[in-house]
Amino acid sequence: VIRTPDGVAIGVDVGGTKILGLALDHEQKILARALVSTPHPAAPDGGVALAGSIAELVGELDDLVGAGAPVGIGLPGLVRDGSTLVFAPNLQSAQGADFASLLAGPLGGRPVTASNDADFAVIAEHRAGAGRGHDDVVMITLGTGIGGGIVVGGALVRGGGFAGEVGHMVLDVNGPPCPCGARGCWERFASGSGLGRIAREAALAGRLTALVALLGGDPEAVRGEDVTAAAAVGDPESLLILEEVGWWLARGIANLVCVLDPTCVVLGGGMAEAADLLLVPAQHHLGGLLEAPTRRPAVTLVGARFGADAGAVGAAIAARELM
Ligand SMILES: [Zn+2]
């Protein structure tokens, strides 16, 4: 039997199609990495199936670094008591599953903790990434929607388990409808789908001419990633769209600053490439949207350090902190 060296921890991040597992040493260096497929979301008894896949993944990492390291699990939904997935729109068959109980036997009784994936992402960035050295950090994950994680005074803010759902902060009560049932949520404007919507509206209004021509002349065919790609090679009309989305990003960040007054806001998520292009316009607009901008500590906007690994890295750090 290989003994796990002190300080090694395992982080697991459950995504829509793949589950990523990382084994980290005490300095957050990645010692080993493994991937398994996520069970089909419609699989019956999805919680049991998902726990089985997680146990298989941890077993692969155990073979590489030794058995017994504590395990943190990032889940795409709302998690109670560090264990139970209470709400997961994209993983409904696993709703209600208590992962600490399901995994107690298969993982040999080692410490197991679960949380929302964005909560773990902010822990990674605060403890060891772009937010290091700041006491108050907000992380915003830009993907199809907007997720968030909040650290205040060095500690994760969980609330009743639902804290940090910043994407559904309403910025325009008359705005476009959101799948959550409200109108004008922040993620309708500043996420990947928001970028796509704003770009298509612009194209239908006769803007984005070069990009529309490149896509065969159909303004409805414009997607967010097309705008990002065109902006990355300097298309001026696409850069203007990102400038507009950057304003919406800054508008929501300014609201969060009113409430939390962080000194650091970390941008991450699957839209990372666009996030880089949004960082400069958002930082530029933010100055003009804050109360008393010259009399308060600067709010630094930075790109995430850990990229797609953030959820798993933070899960491992949180698991180690439990020891
Ligand atoms: Zn919403």
XYZ file of C-alpha atoms and ligand atoms in Angstrom:
324
model
C 0.000 0.000 0.000
C 1.359 3.429 -0.979
C 0.918 5.935 1.883
C -0.353 9.370 0.862
C 2.315 11.988 1.649
C 1.226 14.671 4.122
C -0.582 17.612 2.590
C -1.785 15.801 -0.542
C -5.442 16.479 -1.338
C -7.749 15.510 -4.195
C -10.088 17.923 -5.948
C -12.914 16.810 -8.217
C -14.889 19.085 -10.546
C -18.099 17.660 -12.025
C -18.831 19.185 -15.433
C -21.613 18.610 -17.939
C -19.713 15.965 -19.928
C -16.500 15.223 -17.993
C -15.404 14.929 -14.386
C -11.903 16.278 -13.722
C -9.826 15.012 -10.804
C -6.545 16.538 -9.590
C -4.164 15.486 -6.817
C -2.337 18.495 -5.347
C 0.633 18.696 -2.990
C 0.757 21.157 -0.073
C 2.029 23.932 -2.406
C -0.910 23.385 -4.836
C 1.394 21.733 -7.368
C -0.562 19.275 -9.526
C 0.862 15.790 -8.915
C -1.634 13.823 -10.996
C -4.652 14.391 -13.195
C -7.508 12.105 -14.306
C -10.749 12.415 -16.282
C -13.870 10.265 -16.494
C -17.174 10.843 -18.323
C -20.107 12.341 -16.434
C -23.004 9.832 -16.270
C -25.857 10.781 -18.617
C -27.972 13.474 -16.912
C -31.123 11.418 -17.516
C -29.625 8.256 -15.954
C -32.006 6.880 -13.296
C -30.716 7.409 -9.765
C -28.168 9.915 -11.052
C -26.720 10.566 -7.589
C -25.629 6.945 -7.177
C -24.252 6.840 -10.754
C -22.342 10.089 -10.215
C -20.933 8.929 -6.868
C -19.756 5.741 -8.633
C -17.937 7.773 -11.302
C -16.339 9.997 -8.648
C -15.167 6.931 -6.693
C -13.641 5.478 -9.894
C -11.818 8.771 -10.584
C -10.478 9.028 -7.011
C -9.353 5.383 -7.278
C -7.277 6.266 -10.377
C -5.625 9.145 -8.493
C -5.053 6.955 -5.407
C -3.099 4.555 -7.637
C -0.810 7.443 -8.616
C -0.316 9.309 -5.306
C -1.329 6.816 -2.605
C -4.704 6.237 -0.978
C -6.367 8.246 1.754
C -6.055 11.913 0.643
C -9.078 14.048 1.581
C -11.474 14.756 -1.295
C -13.322 17.933 -2.275
C -16.085 17.750 -4.898
C -17.284 20.746 -6.931
C -20.849 20.289 -8.171
C -22.750 22.297 -10.804
C -25.575 23.373 -8.517
C -26.538 24.425 -5.035
C -25.057 22.348 -2.249
C -26.132 22.193 1.407
C -24.072 21.216 4.429
C -20.976 20.439 2.359
C -22.642 17.324 1.018
C -26.151 17.431 -0.456
C -26.896 18.642 -3.986
C -30.226 20.387 -3.459
C -30.689 22.045 -6.869
C -28.988 21.348 -10.213
C -30.904 22.329 -13.358
C -28.427 20.472 -15.605
C -28.076 17.404 -13.372
C -31.617 16.891 -12.175
C -31.414 13.135 -11.653
C -28.705 13.711 -9.005
C -30.721 16.299 -7.069
C -31.137 15.341 -3.437
C -28.062 13.069 -3.398
C -25.912 13.222 -0.240
C -22.389 12.681 -1.565
C -20.568 12.385 1.769
C -22.844 9.449 2.670
C -22.756 7.861 -0.797
C -18.936 8.012 -0.859
C -18.183 7.114 2.774
C -17.893 3.384 1.975
C -16.245 3.558 -1.474
C -13.630 6.109 -0.310
C -12.805 4.339 2.947
C -14.138 6.941 5.349
C -11.661 9.711 4.447
C -12.829 13.370 4.747
C -15.135 14.366 1.864
C -16.597 17.821 1.303
C -18.775 19.110 -1.543
C -19.742 22.617 -2.619
C -20.849 24.648 -5.593
C -18.130 24.662 -8.283
C -17.909 28.482 -8.393
C -17.421 28.533 -4.599
C -14.416 26.257 -5.005
C -13.134 28.343 -7.934
C -13.029 31.463 -5.745
C -11.235 29.522 -3.001
C -8.559 28.503 -5.548
C -8.081 32.060 -6.764
C -8.156 33.575 -3.259
C -5.778 31.099 -1.618
C -3.332 30.497 -4.456
C -4.302 32.422 -7.602
C -5.136 35.853 -8.955
C -6.829 37.012 -5.725
C -3.981 36.057 -3.393
C -3.183 38.705 -0.796
C -6.690 40.249 -0.876
C -9.082 39.765 2.074
C -12.203 40.451 0.016
C -12.486 38.849 -3.413
C -15.386 38.346 -5.802
C -14.971 35.807 -8.585
C -17.176 35.990 -11.641
C -17.318 32.996 -13.959
C -18.438 33.856 -17.464
C -19.874 30.969 -19.447
C -23.310 30.389 -20.954
C -24.506 32.229 -17.832
C -22.672 34.024 -15.023
C -21.681 32.237 -11.835
C -20.013 33.720 -8.828
C -18.112 33.088 -5.649
C -17.540 35.514 -2.800
C -14.792 35.664 -0.163
C -15.249 38.207 2.640
C -12.580 38.631 5.312
C -10.815 35.571 3.919
C -13.831 33.270 4.300
C -16.192 31.877 1.691
C -19.705 33.343 1.870
C -22.174 30.459 1.524
C -25.349 31.923 2.984
C -27.904 29.143 3.095
C -26.069 27.571 0.157
C -27.405 29.977 -2.452
C -24.956 32.894 -1.988
C -22.980 34.117 -4.978
C -25.649 33.565 -7.632
C -24.685 36.929 -9.066
C -25.794 36.201 -12.635
C -29.456 36.604 -11.677
C -29.044 40.055 -10.205
C -31.549 42.084 -12.259
C -29.988 45.022 -14.136
C -32.970 45.930 -16.330
C -36.491 45.062 -15.159
C -37.715 45.535 -18.740
C -34.842 43.548 -20.224
C -34.849 40.256 -22.120
C -36.412 37.237 -20.373
C -34.112 34.833 -18.500
C -34.621 31.054 -18.087
C -34.857 31.718 -14.308
C -38.203 33.471 -14.882
C -37.063 37.083 -14.319
C -36.269 39.738 -16.882
C -33.007 41.548 -17.527
C -30.732 39.418 -15.336
C -27.048 40.352 -15.516
C -26.244 37.128 -17.382
C -28.583 38.155 -20.233
C -26.047 40.915 -20.990
C -22.536 39.983 -19.903
C -22.240 36.186 -20.409
C -21.451 34.146 -23.521
C -25.135 33.975 -24.387
C -25.498 37.701 -23.619
C -22.634 38.501 -25.985
C -24.301 36.374 -28.694
C -27.661 38.093 -28.209
C -26.210 41.619 -28.262
C -24.132 40.730 -31.345
C -27.150 39.337 -33.260
C -29.215 42.426 -32.428
C -26.352 44.603 -33.692
C -26.030 42.509 -36.863
C -29.794 42.734 -37.538
C -29.518 46.506 -37.124
C -26.894 46.640 -39.890
C -23.760 46.647 -37.731
C -20.977 43.988 -37.723
C -20.904 44.132 -41.533
C -17.489 42.481 -42.003
C -18.345 39.591 -39.673
C -21.795 39.023 -41.201
C -20.220 38.947 -44.692
C -17.649 36.424 -43.441
C -20.493 34.227 -42.133
C -22.263 34.175 -45.499
C -24.506 37.220 -45.050
C -26.922 35.897 -42.401
C -27.045 38.215 -39.359
C -28.879 35.515 -37.356
C -25.853 33.215 -37.749
C -23.618 35.427 -35.571
C -22.522 33.728 -32.347
C -20.612 35.121 -29.395
C -17.497 33.113 -30.235
C -17.466 34.563 -33.781
C -17.368 38.077 -32.311
C -14.598 37.113 -29.880
C -12.533 35.548 -32.690
C -13.016 38.581 -34.969
C -12.192 41.002 -32.131
C -9.030 39.027 -31.337
C -7.741 39.781 -34.857
C -8.725 43.449 -34.614
C -12.142 43.749 -36.343
C -13.206 47.248 -35.179
C -16.964 46.508 -35.187
C -16.491 43.364 -33.086
C -14.290 45.307 -30.656
C -17.163 47.806 -30.264
C -19.540 44.956 -29.305
C -17.060 43.757 -26.665
C -16.793 47.355 -25.446
C -20.604 47.337 -25.010
C -20.607 43.977 -23.221
C -17.679 45.268 -21.130
C -19.910 48.128 -19.957
C -22.594 45.640 -18.843
C -19.925 43.605 -17.082
C -18.708 46.737 -15.289
C -22.302 47.741 -14.404
C -22.883 44.471 -12.564
C -19.460 44.588 -10.903
C -20.220 48.137 -9.688
C -23.403 46.792 -8.037
C -21.384 44.065 -6.303
C -18.838 46.666 -5.174
C -21.682 48.688 -3.577
C -22.537 45.682 -1.421
C -19.210 43.963 -0.757
C -16.463 46.536 -1.471
C -13.885 43.953 -2.611
C -10.388 45.080 -3.617
C -10.107 42.335 -6.231
C -12.539 40.942 -8.794
C -11.381 37.809 -10.647
C -12.842 36.965 -14.049
C -12.836 33.334 -15.116
C -15.026 30.641 -16.611
C -15.421 28.960 -19.969
C -15.528 32.289 -21.786
C -11.895 32.937 -20.779
C -10.747 34.125 -24.186
C -13.514 36.735 -24.329
C -12.859 37.531 -20.666
C -9.359 38.716 -21.629
C -10.863 41.002 -24.279
C -13.527 42.247 -21.831
C -11.093 43.002 -19.015
C -9.789 46.299 -20.424
C -13.170 47.863 -21.370
C -14.731 46.651 -18.099
C -11.897 48.118 -15.998
C -12.172 51.357 -17.983
C -15.956 51.681 -17.457
C -15.858 50.566 -13.824
C -14.075 53.741 -12.692
C -16.994 55.868 -13.873
C -19.648 53.666 -12.256
C -18.329 53.507 -8.682
C -19.317 55.793 -5.860
C -16.449 58.058 -4.735
C -13.968 56.468 -7.180
C -11.049 58.673 -6.117
C -11.588 58.177 -2.386
C -11.846 54.405 -2.188
C -9.238 51.652 -2.532
C -8.802 50.628 -6.163
C -10.882 47.685 -7.363
C -8.548 45.517 -9.436
C -10.053 43.389 -12.202
C -7.865 40.392 -13.044
C -8.107 37.233 -15.134
C -8.270 33.916 -13.259
C -4.996 32.032 -12.804
C -6.290 28.490 -12.771
C -8.567 28.571 -15.821
C -10.510 25.356 -16.312
C -8.713 23.766 -13.316
C -10.003 26.339 -10.775
C -12.950 24.281 -9.479
C -10.838 21.153 -8.886
C -7.910 23.101 -7.388
C -10.236 24.904 -4.957
C -11.980 21.644 -4.066
C -8.624 20.101 -3.108
C -7.633 23.166 -1.040
C -10.997 23.139 0.773
C -10.648 19.398 1.486
C -7.173 19.953 2.959
C -8.425 22.846 5.098
C -10.901 20.424 6.713
C -8.061 18.228 8.003
Zn -32.145 35.068 -14.370
